[in-house]
Coordinates of N, CA and C and ligand atoms in Angstrom, one line a residue:
M16 N 0.8 -1.3 0.0 CA 0.0 0.0 0.0 C 0.9 1.2 0.0
T17 N 0.7 2.1 -1.0 CA 1.6 3.3 -1.1 C 1.2 4.3 0.0
R18 N 2.2 4.8 0.7 CA 2.0 5.7 1.8 C 2.3 7.1 1.3
I19 N 1.4 8.1 1.5 CA 1.6 9.5 1.1 C 1.6 10.4 2.4
V20 N 2.7 11.2 2.5 CA 2.8 12.2 3.6 C 2.4 13.5 3.0
L21 N 1.5 14.3 3.7 CA 1.2 15.6 3.3 C 1.6 16.6 4.4
S22 N 2.1 17.8 3.9 CA 2.2 18.9 5.0 C 2.1 20.2 4.2
S23 N 2.0 21.3 4.9 CA 1.9 22.6 4.3 C 2.2 23.7 5.3
D24 N 2.2 24.9 4.9 CA 2.2 26.0 5.8 C 0.7 26.5 6.0
H25 N 0.6 27.7 6.7 CA -0.7 28.2 7.0 C -1.5 28.6 5.8
A26 N -0.8 28.8 4.6 CA -1.4 29.3 3.4 C -2.2 28.3 2.7
A27 N -2.1 27.0 3.1 CA -2.7 26.0 2.3 C -3.4 24.9 3.2
I28 N -3.9 25.3 4.4 CA -4.5 24.3 5.3 C -5.7 23.6 4.6
D29 N -6.7 24.5 4.1 CA -7.9 23.9 3.6 C -7.6 23.0 2.3
L30 N -6.8 23.5 1.4 CA -6.5 22.7 0.2 C -5.8 21.4 0.6
R31 N -4.8 21.5 1.5 CA -4.2 20.3 2.0 C -5.1 19.2 2.5
Q32 N -6.1 19.7 3.4 CA -7.0 18.8 4.0 C -7.9 18.2 3.0
A33 N -8.3 19.0 2.0 CA -9.2 18.5 0.9 C -8.4 17.5 0.1
L34 N -7.2 17.7 -0.2 CA -6.4 16.8 -1.0 C -6.1 15.5 -0.2
A35 N -6.0 15.6 1.1 CA -5.8 14.4 1.9 C -7.0 13.5 1.8
K36 N -8.2 14.1 2.0 CA -9.4 13.3 1.8 C -9.5 12.5 0.5
H37 N -9.2 13.4 -0.6 CA -9.3 12.8 -1.9 C -8.3 11.7 -2.1
I38 N -7.0 11.8 -1.6 CA -6.0 10.8 -1.8 C -6.4 9.5 -1.0
E39 N -6.9 9.8 0.2 CA -7.4 8.6 1.0 C -8.5 7.8 0.3
A40 N -9.4 8.6 -0.3 CA -10.5 8.0 -1.1 C -10.0 7.2 -2.3
K41 N -8.9 7.5 -2.8 CA -8.3 6.8 -3.9 C -7.6 5.5 -3.4
G42 N -7.6 5.3 -2.1 CA -7.0 4.0 -1.6 C -5.6 4.0 -1.0
Y43 N -5.0 5.3 -1.0 CA -3.7 5.4 -0.4 C -3.8 5.5 1.1
V44 N -2.6 5.2 1.7 CA -2.5 5.4 3.2 C -1.9 6.8 3.3
V45 N -2.6 7.7 4.1 CA -2.3 9.1 4.1 C -1.9 9.4 5.5
A46 N -0.7 10.1 5.6 CA -0.3 10.7 6.8 C -0.3 12.3 6.7
D47 N -1.3 12.9 7.2 CA -1.4 14.4 7.1 C -0.8 15.0 8.3
I48 N 0.5 15.5 8.2 CA 1.2 15.9 9.4 C 1.1 17.4 9.7
G49 N 0.0 18.0 9.1 CA -0.3 19.4 9.6 C 0.5 20.4 8.9
P50 N 0.3 21.6 9.5 CA -0.4 22.0 10.7 C -1.8 22.1 10.5
T51 N -2.6 22.2 11.6 CA -4.1 22.2 11.5 C -4.7 23.6 11.8
T52 N -3.9 24.6 12.2 CA -4.5 25.9 12.4 C -3.9 26.8 11.4
T53 N -4.6 27.9 11.2 CA -4.2 28.9 10.2 C -3.2 29.9 10.7
E54 N -2.7 29.7 12.0 CA -1.7 30.5 12.6 C -0.5 30.6 11.7
S55 N 0.1 31.8 11.6 CA 1.2 31.9 10.7 C 2.4 31.0 11.2
T56 N 2.9 30.3 10.2 CA 4.0 29.4 10.5 C 5.1 29.6 9.4
H57 N 6.2 28.7 9.4 CA 7.3 28.8 8.5 C 7.4 27.6 7.6
Y58 N 7.2 27.8 6.3 CA 7.2 26.6 5.4 C 8.4 25.7 5.4
P59 N 9.6 26.2 5.7 CA 10.8 25.3 5.7 C 10.6 24.1 6.6
K60 N 10.2 24.4 7.8 CA 10.0 23.2 8.7 C 9.0 22.1 8.3
H61 N 8.0 22.6 7.7 CA 6.9 21.7 7.2 C 7.4 20.9 6.0
G62 N 8.1 21.6 5.1 CA 8.7 21.0 4.0 C 9.7 19.9 4.4
E63 N 10.5 20.3 5.3 CA 11.6 19.3 5.8 C 10.9 18.1 6.5
A64 N 9.9 18.4 7.3 CA 9.3 17.3 8.0 C 8.7 16.2 7.1
A65 N 8.1 16.7 6.0 CA 7.5 15.6 5.0 C 8.6 15.0 4.3
A66 N 9.6 15.8 3.9 CA 10.7 15.3 3.1 C 11.5 14.2 3.9
R67 N 11.7 14.4 5.2 CA 12.4 13.5 6.0 C 11.7 12.1 6.1
Q68 N 10.3 12.2 6.0 CA 9.6 10.9 6.0 C 9.8 10.2 4.7
V69 N 9.8 10.9 3.6 CA 10.0 10.3 2.3 C 11.5 9.8 2.2
A70 N 12.4 10.5 2.6 CA 13.8 10.1 2.5 C 14.1 8.9 3.4
S71 N 13.4 8.8 4.5 CA 13.7 7.6 5.4 C 12.9 6.4 5.0
G72 N 12.0 6.5 4.1 CA 11.1 5.4 3.7 C 9.9 5.2 4.5
E73 N 9.7 6.1 5.5 CA 8.5 6.0 6.3 C 7.2 6.3 5.4
A74 N 7.4 7.1 4.4 CA 6.4 7.4 3.4 C 7.0 7.2 2.0
D75 N 6.2 6.8 1.0 CA 6.7 6.4 -0.3 C 6.8 7.8 -1.1
L76 N 5.7 8.6 -1.0 CA 5.7 9.9 -1.7 C 5.2 11.0 -0.8
G77 N 5.6 12.2 -1.2 CA 5.1 13.3 -0.4 C 4.4 14.4 -1.2
I78 N 3.4 15.0 -0.6 CA 2.7 16.1 -1.3 C 2.7 17.4 -0.3
I79 N 3.3 18.5 -0.7 CA 3.5 19.6 0.2 C 2.9 20.8 -0.5
L80 N 2.5 21.8 0.3 CA 1.8 23.0 -0.2 C 2.2 24.2 0.6
C81 N 2.4 25.3 -0.1 CA 2.5 26.6 0.6 C 1.7 27.6 -0.3
G82 N 1.9 28.9 -0.2 CA 1.1 29.8 -1.0 C 1.4 29.7 -2.4
T83 N 2.7 29.6 -2.8 CA 3.1 29.4 -4.2 C 3.5 28.0 -4.5
G84 N 3.9 27.3 -3.5 CA 4.5 25.9 -3.7 C 6.0 26.0 -3.8
Q85 N 6.5 27.2 -3.9 CA 8.0 27.4 -4.2 C 8.8 27.2 -3.0
G86 N 8.5 27.9 -2.0 CA 9.4 27.9 -0.7 C 9.4 26.5 -0.1
I87 N 8.3 25.9 0.0 CA 8.3 24.6 0.6 C 9.0 23.5 -0.3
M88 N 8.9 23.7 -1.6 CA 9.5 22.8 -2.5 C 11.1 23.0 -2.4
M89 N 11.5 24.2 -2.2 CA 13.0 24.4 -2.1 C 13.5 23.8 -0.8
A90 N 12.8 23.9 0.3 CA 13.1 23.3 1.6 C 13.2 21.8 1.4
A91 N 12.2 21.2 0.9 CA 12.2 19.8 0.7 C 13.4 19.3 -0.1
N92 N 13.7 20.0 -1.1 CA 14.8 19.5 -2.0 C 16.2 19.6 -1.4
K93 N 16.2 20.3 -0.2 CA 17.5 20.3 0.5 C 17.8 19.0 1.2
V94 N 16.7 18.1 1.4 CA 16.9 16.8 2.1 C 17.4 15.8 1.0
Q95 N 18.5 15.1 1.5 CA 19.1 14.2 0.5 C 18.1 13.1 0.1
G96 N 18.1 12.9 -1.3 CA 17.2 11.8 -1.8 C 15.9 12.4 -2.3
I97 N 15.7 13.6 -2.0 CA 14.4 14.2 -2.4 C 14.4 14.9 -3.8
R98 N 13.4 14.5 -4.6 CA 13.3 15.2 -5.9 C 11.8 15.7 -5.9
C99 N 11.6 17.0 -5.6 CA 10.3 17.5 -5.5 C 10.1 18.6 -6.6
G100 N 9.0 18.4 -7.4 CA 8.7 19.4 -8.4 C 7.5 20.2 -8.0
V101 N 7.5 21.5 -8.3 CA 6.4 22.3 -8.0 C 5.5 22.4 -9.3
C102 N 4.2 22.1 -9.2 CA 3.4 21.9 -10.4 C 2.2 22.7 -10.3
A103 N 1.8 23.3 -11.4 CA 0.5 24.1 -11.5 C -0.3 23.6 -12.7
D104 N 0.1 22.4 -13.2 CA -0.7 21.8 -14.3 C -0.5 20.3 -14.2
P105 N -1.5 19.5 -14.7 CA -1.4 18.0 -14.6 C -0.2 17.5 -15.5
F106 N 0.0 18.1 -16.6 CA 1.1 17.6 -17.5 C 2.4 17.6 -16.9
S107 N 2.7 18.7 -16.2 CA 4.0 18.8 -15.5 C 4.0 17.8 -14.4
A108 N 2.9 17.6 -13.7 CA 2.9 16.7 -12.5 C 3.1 15.2 -13.1
R109 N 2.6 14.9 -14.2 CA 2.8 13.5 -14.8 C 4.3 13.4 -15.2
M110 N 4.8 14.4 -15.8 CA 6.2 14.3 -16.4 C 7.2 14.3 -15.2
T111 N 6.9 15.0 -14.1 CA 7.9 15.0 -13.1 C 8.1 13.7 -12.5
R112 N 7.1 12.8 -12.6 CA 7.3 11.4 -12.1 C 7.9 10.6 -13.3
E113 N 7.3 10.7 -14.5 CA 7.7 9.8 -15.6 C 9.1 10.1 -16.0
H114 N 9.6 11.3 -16.0 CA 11.0 11.6 -16.5 C 11.9 11.9 -15.3
N115 N 11.5 12.5 -14.3 CA 12.3 13.0 -13.2 C 12.3 12.1 -12.0
N116 N 11.4 11.1 -12.0 CA 11.2 10.2 -10.8 C 11.1 11.0 -9.5
A117 N 10.3 12.1 -9.6 CA 10.0 12.9 -8.4 C 9.4 12.0 -7.3
N118 N 9.8 12.2 -6.1 CA 9.2 11.5 -5.0 C 8.3 12.5 -4.1
M119 N 8.3 13.7 -4.6 CA 7.5 14.7 -3.9 C 6.9 15.7 -4.9
L120 N 5.7 16.2 -4.6 CA 5.0 17.1 -5.4 C 4.7 18.3 -4.5
S121 N 4.9 19.5 -5.1 CA 4.6 20.8 -4.3 C 3.6 21.5 -5.2
I122 N 2.5 22.1 -4.4 CA 1.4 22.8 -5.1 C 1.3 24.2 -4.3
G123 N 1.0 25.1 -5.1 CA 0.7 26.6 -4.6 C -0.7 26.7 -4.4
A124 N -1.2 26.9 -3.1 CA -2.6 27.0 -2.8 C -3.1 28.3 -3.3
R125 N -2.2 29.3 -3.4 CA -2.7 30.6 -3.9 C -2.5 30.7 -5.5
V126 N -2.1 29.6 -6.1 CA -2.0 29.6 -7.6 C -3.1 28.9 -8.2
V127 N -3.4 27.7 -7.6 CA -4.4 26.8 -8.3 C -5.6 26.6 -7.3
G128 N -6.8 26.4 -7.9 CA -7.9 26.1 -7.1 C -8.0 24.6 -6.8
E129 N -9.0 24.2 -6.0 CA -9.1 22.9 -5.6 C -9.3 21.8 -6.7
S130 N -10.1 22.2 -7.7 CA -10.4 21.2 -8.8 C -9.1 20.9 -9.6
L131 N -8.4 22.0 -9.9 CA -7.2 21.8 -10.6 C -6.1 21.1 -9.7
A132 N -6.1 21.4 -8.5 CA -5.1 20.7 -7.6 C -5.4 19.2 -7.5
V133 N -6.7 18.8 -7.6 CA -7.1 17.4 -7.5 C -6.5 16.8 -8.9
E134 N -6.6 17.4 -10.0 CA -6.2 16.9 -11.2 C -4.7 16.7 -11.2
I135 N -4.0 17.7 -10.7 CA -2.5 17.7 -10.5 C -2.1 16.5 -9.7
V136 N -2.8 16.3 -8.6 CA -2.4 15.2 -7.6 C -2.7 13.8 -8.4
D137 N -3.8 13.8 -9.0 CA -4.2 12.5 -9.8 C -3.0 12.2 -10.8
A138 N -2.7 13.2 -11.5 CA -1.7 13.0 -12.6 C -0.4 12.5 -12.0
F139 N 0.0 13.1 -10.8 CA 1.2 12.7 -10.2 C 1.2 11.3 -9.7
L140 N 0.0 11.0 -9.0 CA 0.0 9.7 -8.4 C -0.3 8.5 -9.4
D141 N -0.9 8.9 -10.5 CA -1.2 7.8 -11.5 C -0.1 7.5 -12.4
A142 N 1.0 8.4 -12.4 CA 2.1 8.2 -13.3 C 3.2 7.3 -12.7
E143 N 4.0 6.7 -13.6 CA 5.1 5.9 -13.1 C 6.4 6.3 -13.8
F144 N 7.5 6.2 -13.2 CA 8.8 6.5 -13.7 C 9.1 5.6 -15.0
E145 N 9.6 6.2 -16.0 CA 9.8 5.4 -17.2 C 11.1 4.7 -17.3
G146 N 12.0 5.2 -16.4 CA 13.4 4.6 -16.4 C 14.2 4.9 -17.8
G147 N 15.0 3.9 -18.2 CA 15.7 4.0 -19.4 C 16.7 5.2 -19.4
R148 N 16.6 6.1 -20.5 CA 17.5 7.2 -20.5 C 17.2 8.2 -19.4
H149 N 16.0 8.2 -18.9 CA 15.6 9.1 -17.8 C 16.3 8.7 -16.5
A150 N 16.6 7.4 -16.4 CA 17.3 6.9 -15.1 C 18.7 7.4 -15.1
T151 N 19.3 7.5 -16.3 CA 20.7 8.0 -16.4 C 20.7 9.5 -15.9
R152 N 19.7 10.2 -16.3 CA 19.7 11.7 -15.9 C 19.4 11.8 -14.4
V153 N 18.4 11.0 -13.9 CA 18.1 11.1 -12.5 C 19.4 10.6 -11.7
D154 N 20.1 9.7 -12.1 CA 21.4 9.3 -11.5 C 22.3 10.4 -11.5
M155 N 22.3 11.3 -12.5 CA 23.2 12.4 -12.6 C 22.7 13.5 -11.5
I156 N 21.4 13.6 -11.3 CA 21.0 14.4 -10.2 C 21.5 14.0 -8.9
K157 N 21.3 12.6 -8.6 CA 21.8 12.0 -7.4 C 23.2 12.2 -7.2
A158 N 24.0 12.2 -8.2 CA 25.5 12.3 -8.1 C 25.8 13.7 -7.7
I159 N 25.0 14.7 -8.0 CA 25.3 16.1 -7.5 C 25.3 16.2 -6.1
E160 N 24.4 15.3 -5.4 CA 24.2 15.3 -4.0 C 25.5 14.9 -3.3
G161 N 26.3 14.1 -4.0 CA 27.5 13.6 -3.4 C 27.4 12.3 -2.7
Ligands
RB5_4 C1 3.5 32.7 3.2 O1 3.0 34.0 3.2 C2 4.2 32.4 1.8 O2 5.3 33.2 1.7 C3 4.4 30.9 1.7 O3 3.2 30.3 1.8 C4 4.9 30.5 0.3 O4 4.2 31.1 -0.7 C5 6.4 30.6 0.2 O5 7.0 30.2 -0.8

């Protein structure tokens, strides 16, 4: 059973919780690690928390959100082994798994509405890494980490 960890900052609480329900309804095991209040918080710690679960294997994939999706994506990508793409359209979400073997997806709650976010998540979760020449390139990304 694929395990998905979700986190966000204060800018994306409602969207994150809606996506968590949607993902659970699709049959995934969901760990929504918050936060749960709209009190102002700092996206790096929430991006890192989700990324650590993916990097350790506690979760298979991660979905993280902030206002733009940018800051929390940058934080997650600092964790070794994380490949997180920020996506505002389903095509990019599919490709970031098929070609880049992304293990995390970032979404901007101030960029996309809920219906589009659901399509983005579905495209990400339904896609599979194609391997082959793309594996060579992903290995090159891993090599940069040292
Ligand atoms: C918070 O106001 C905002 O800066 C944050 O959610 C995110 O957009 C950062 O990248």
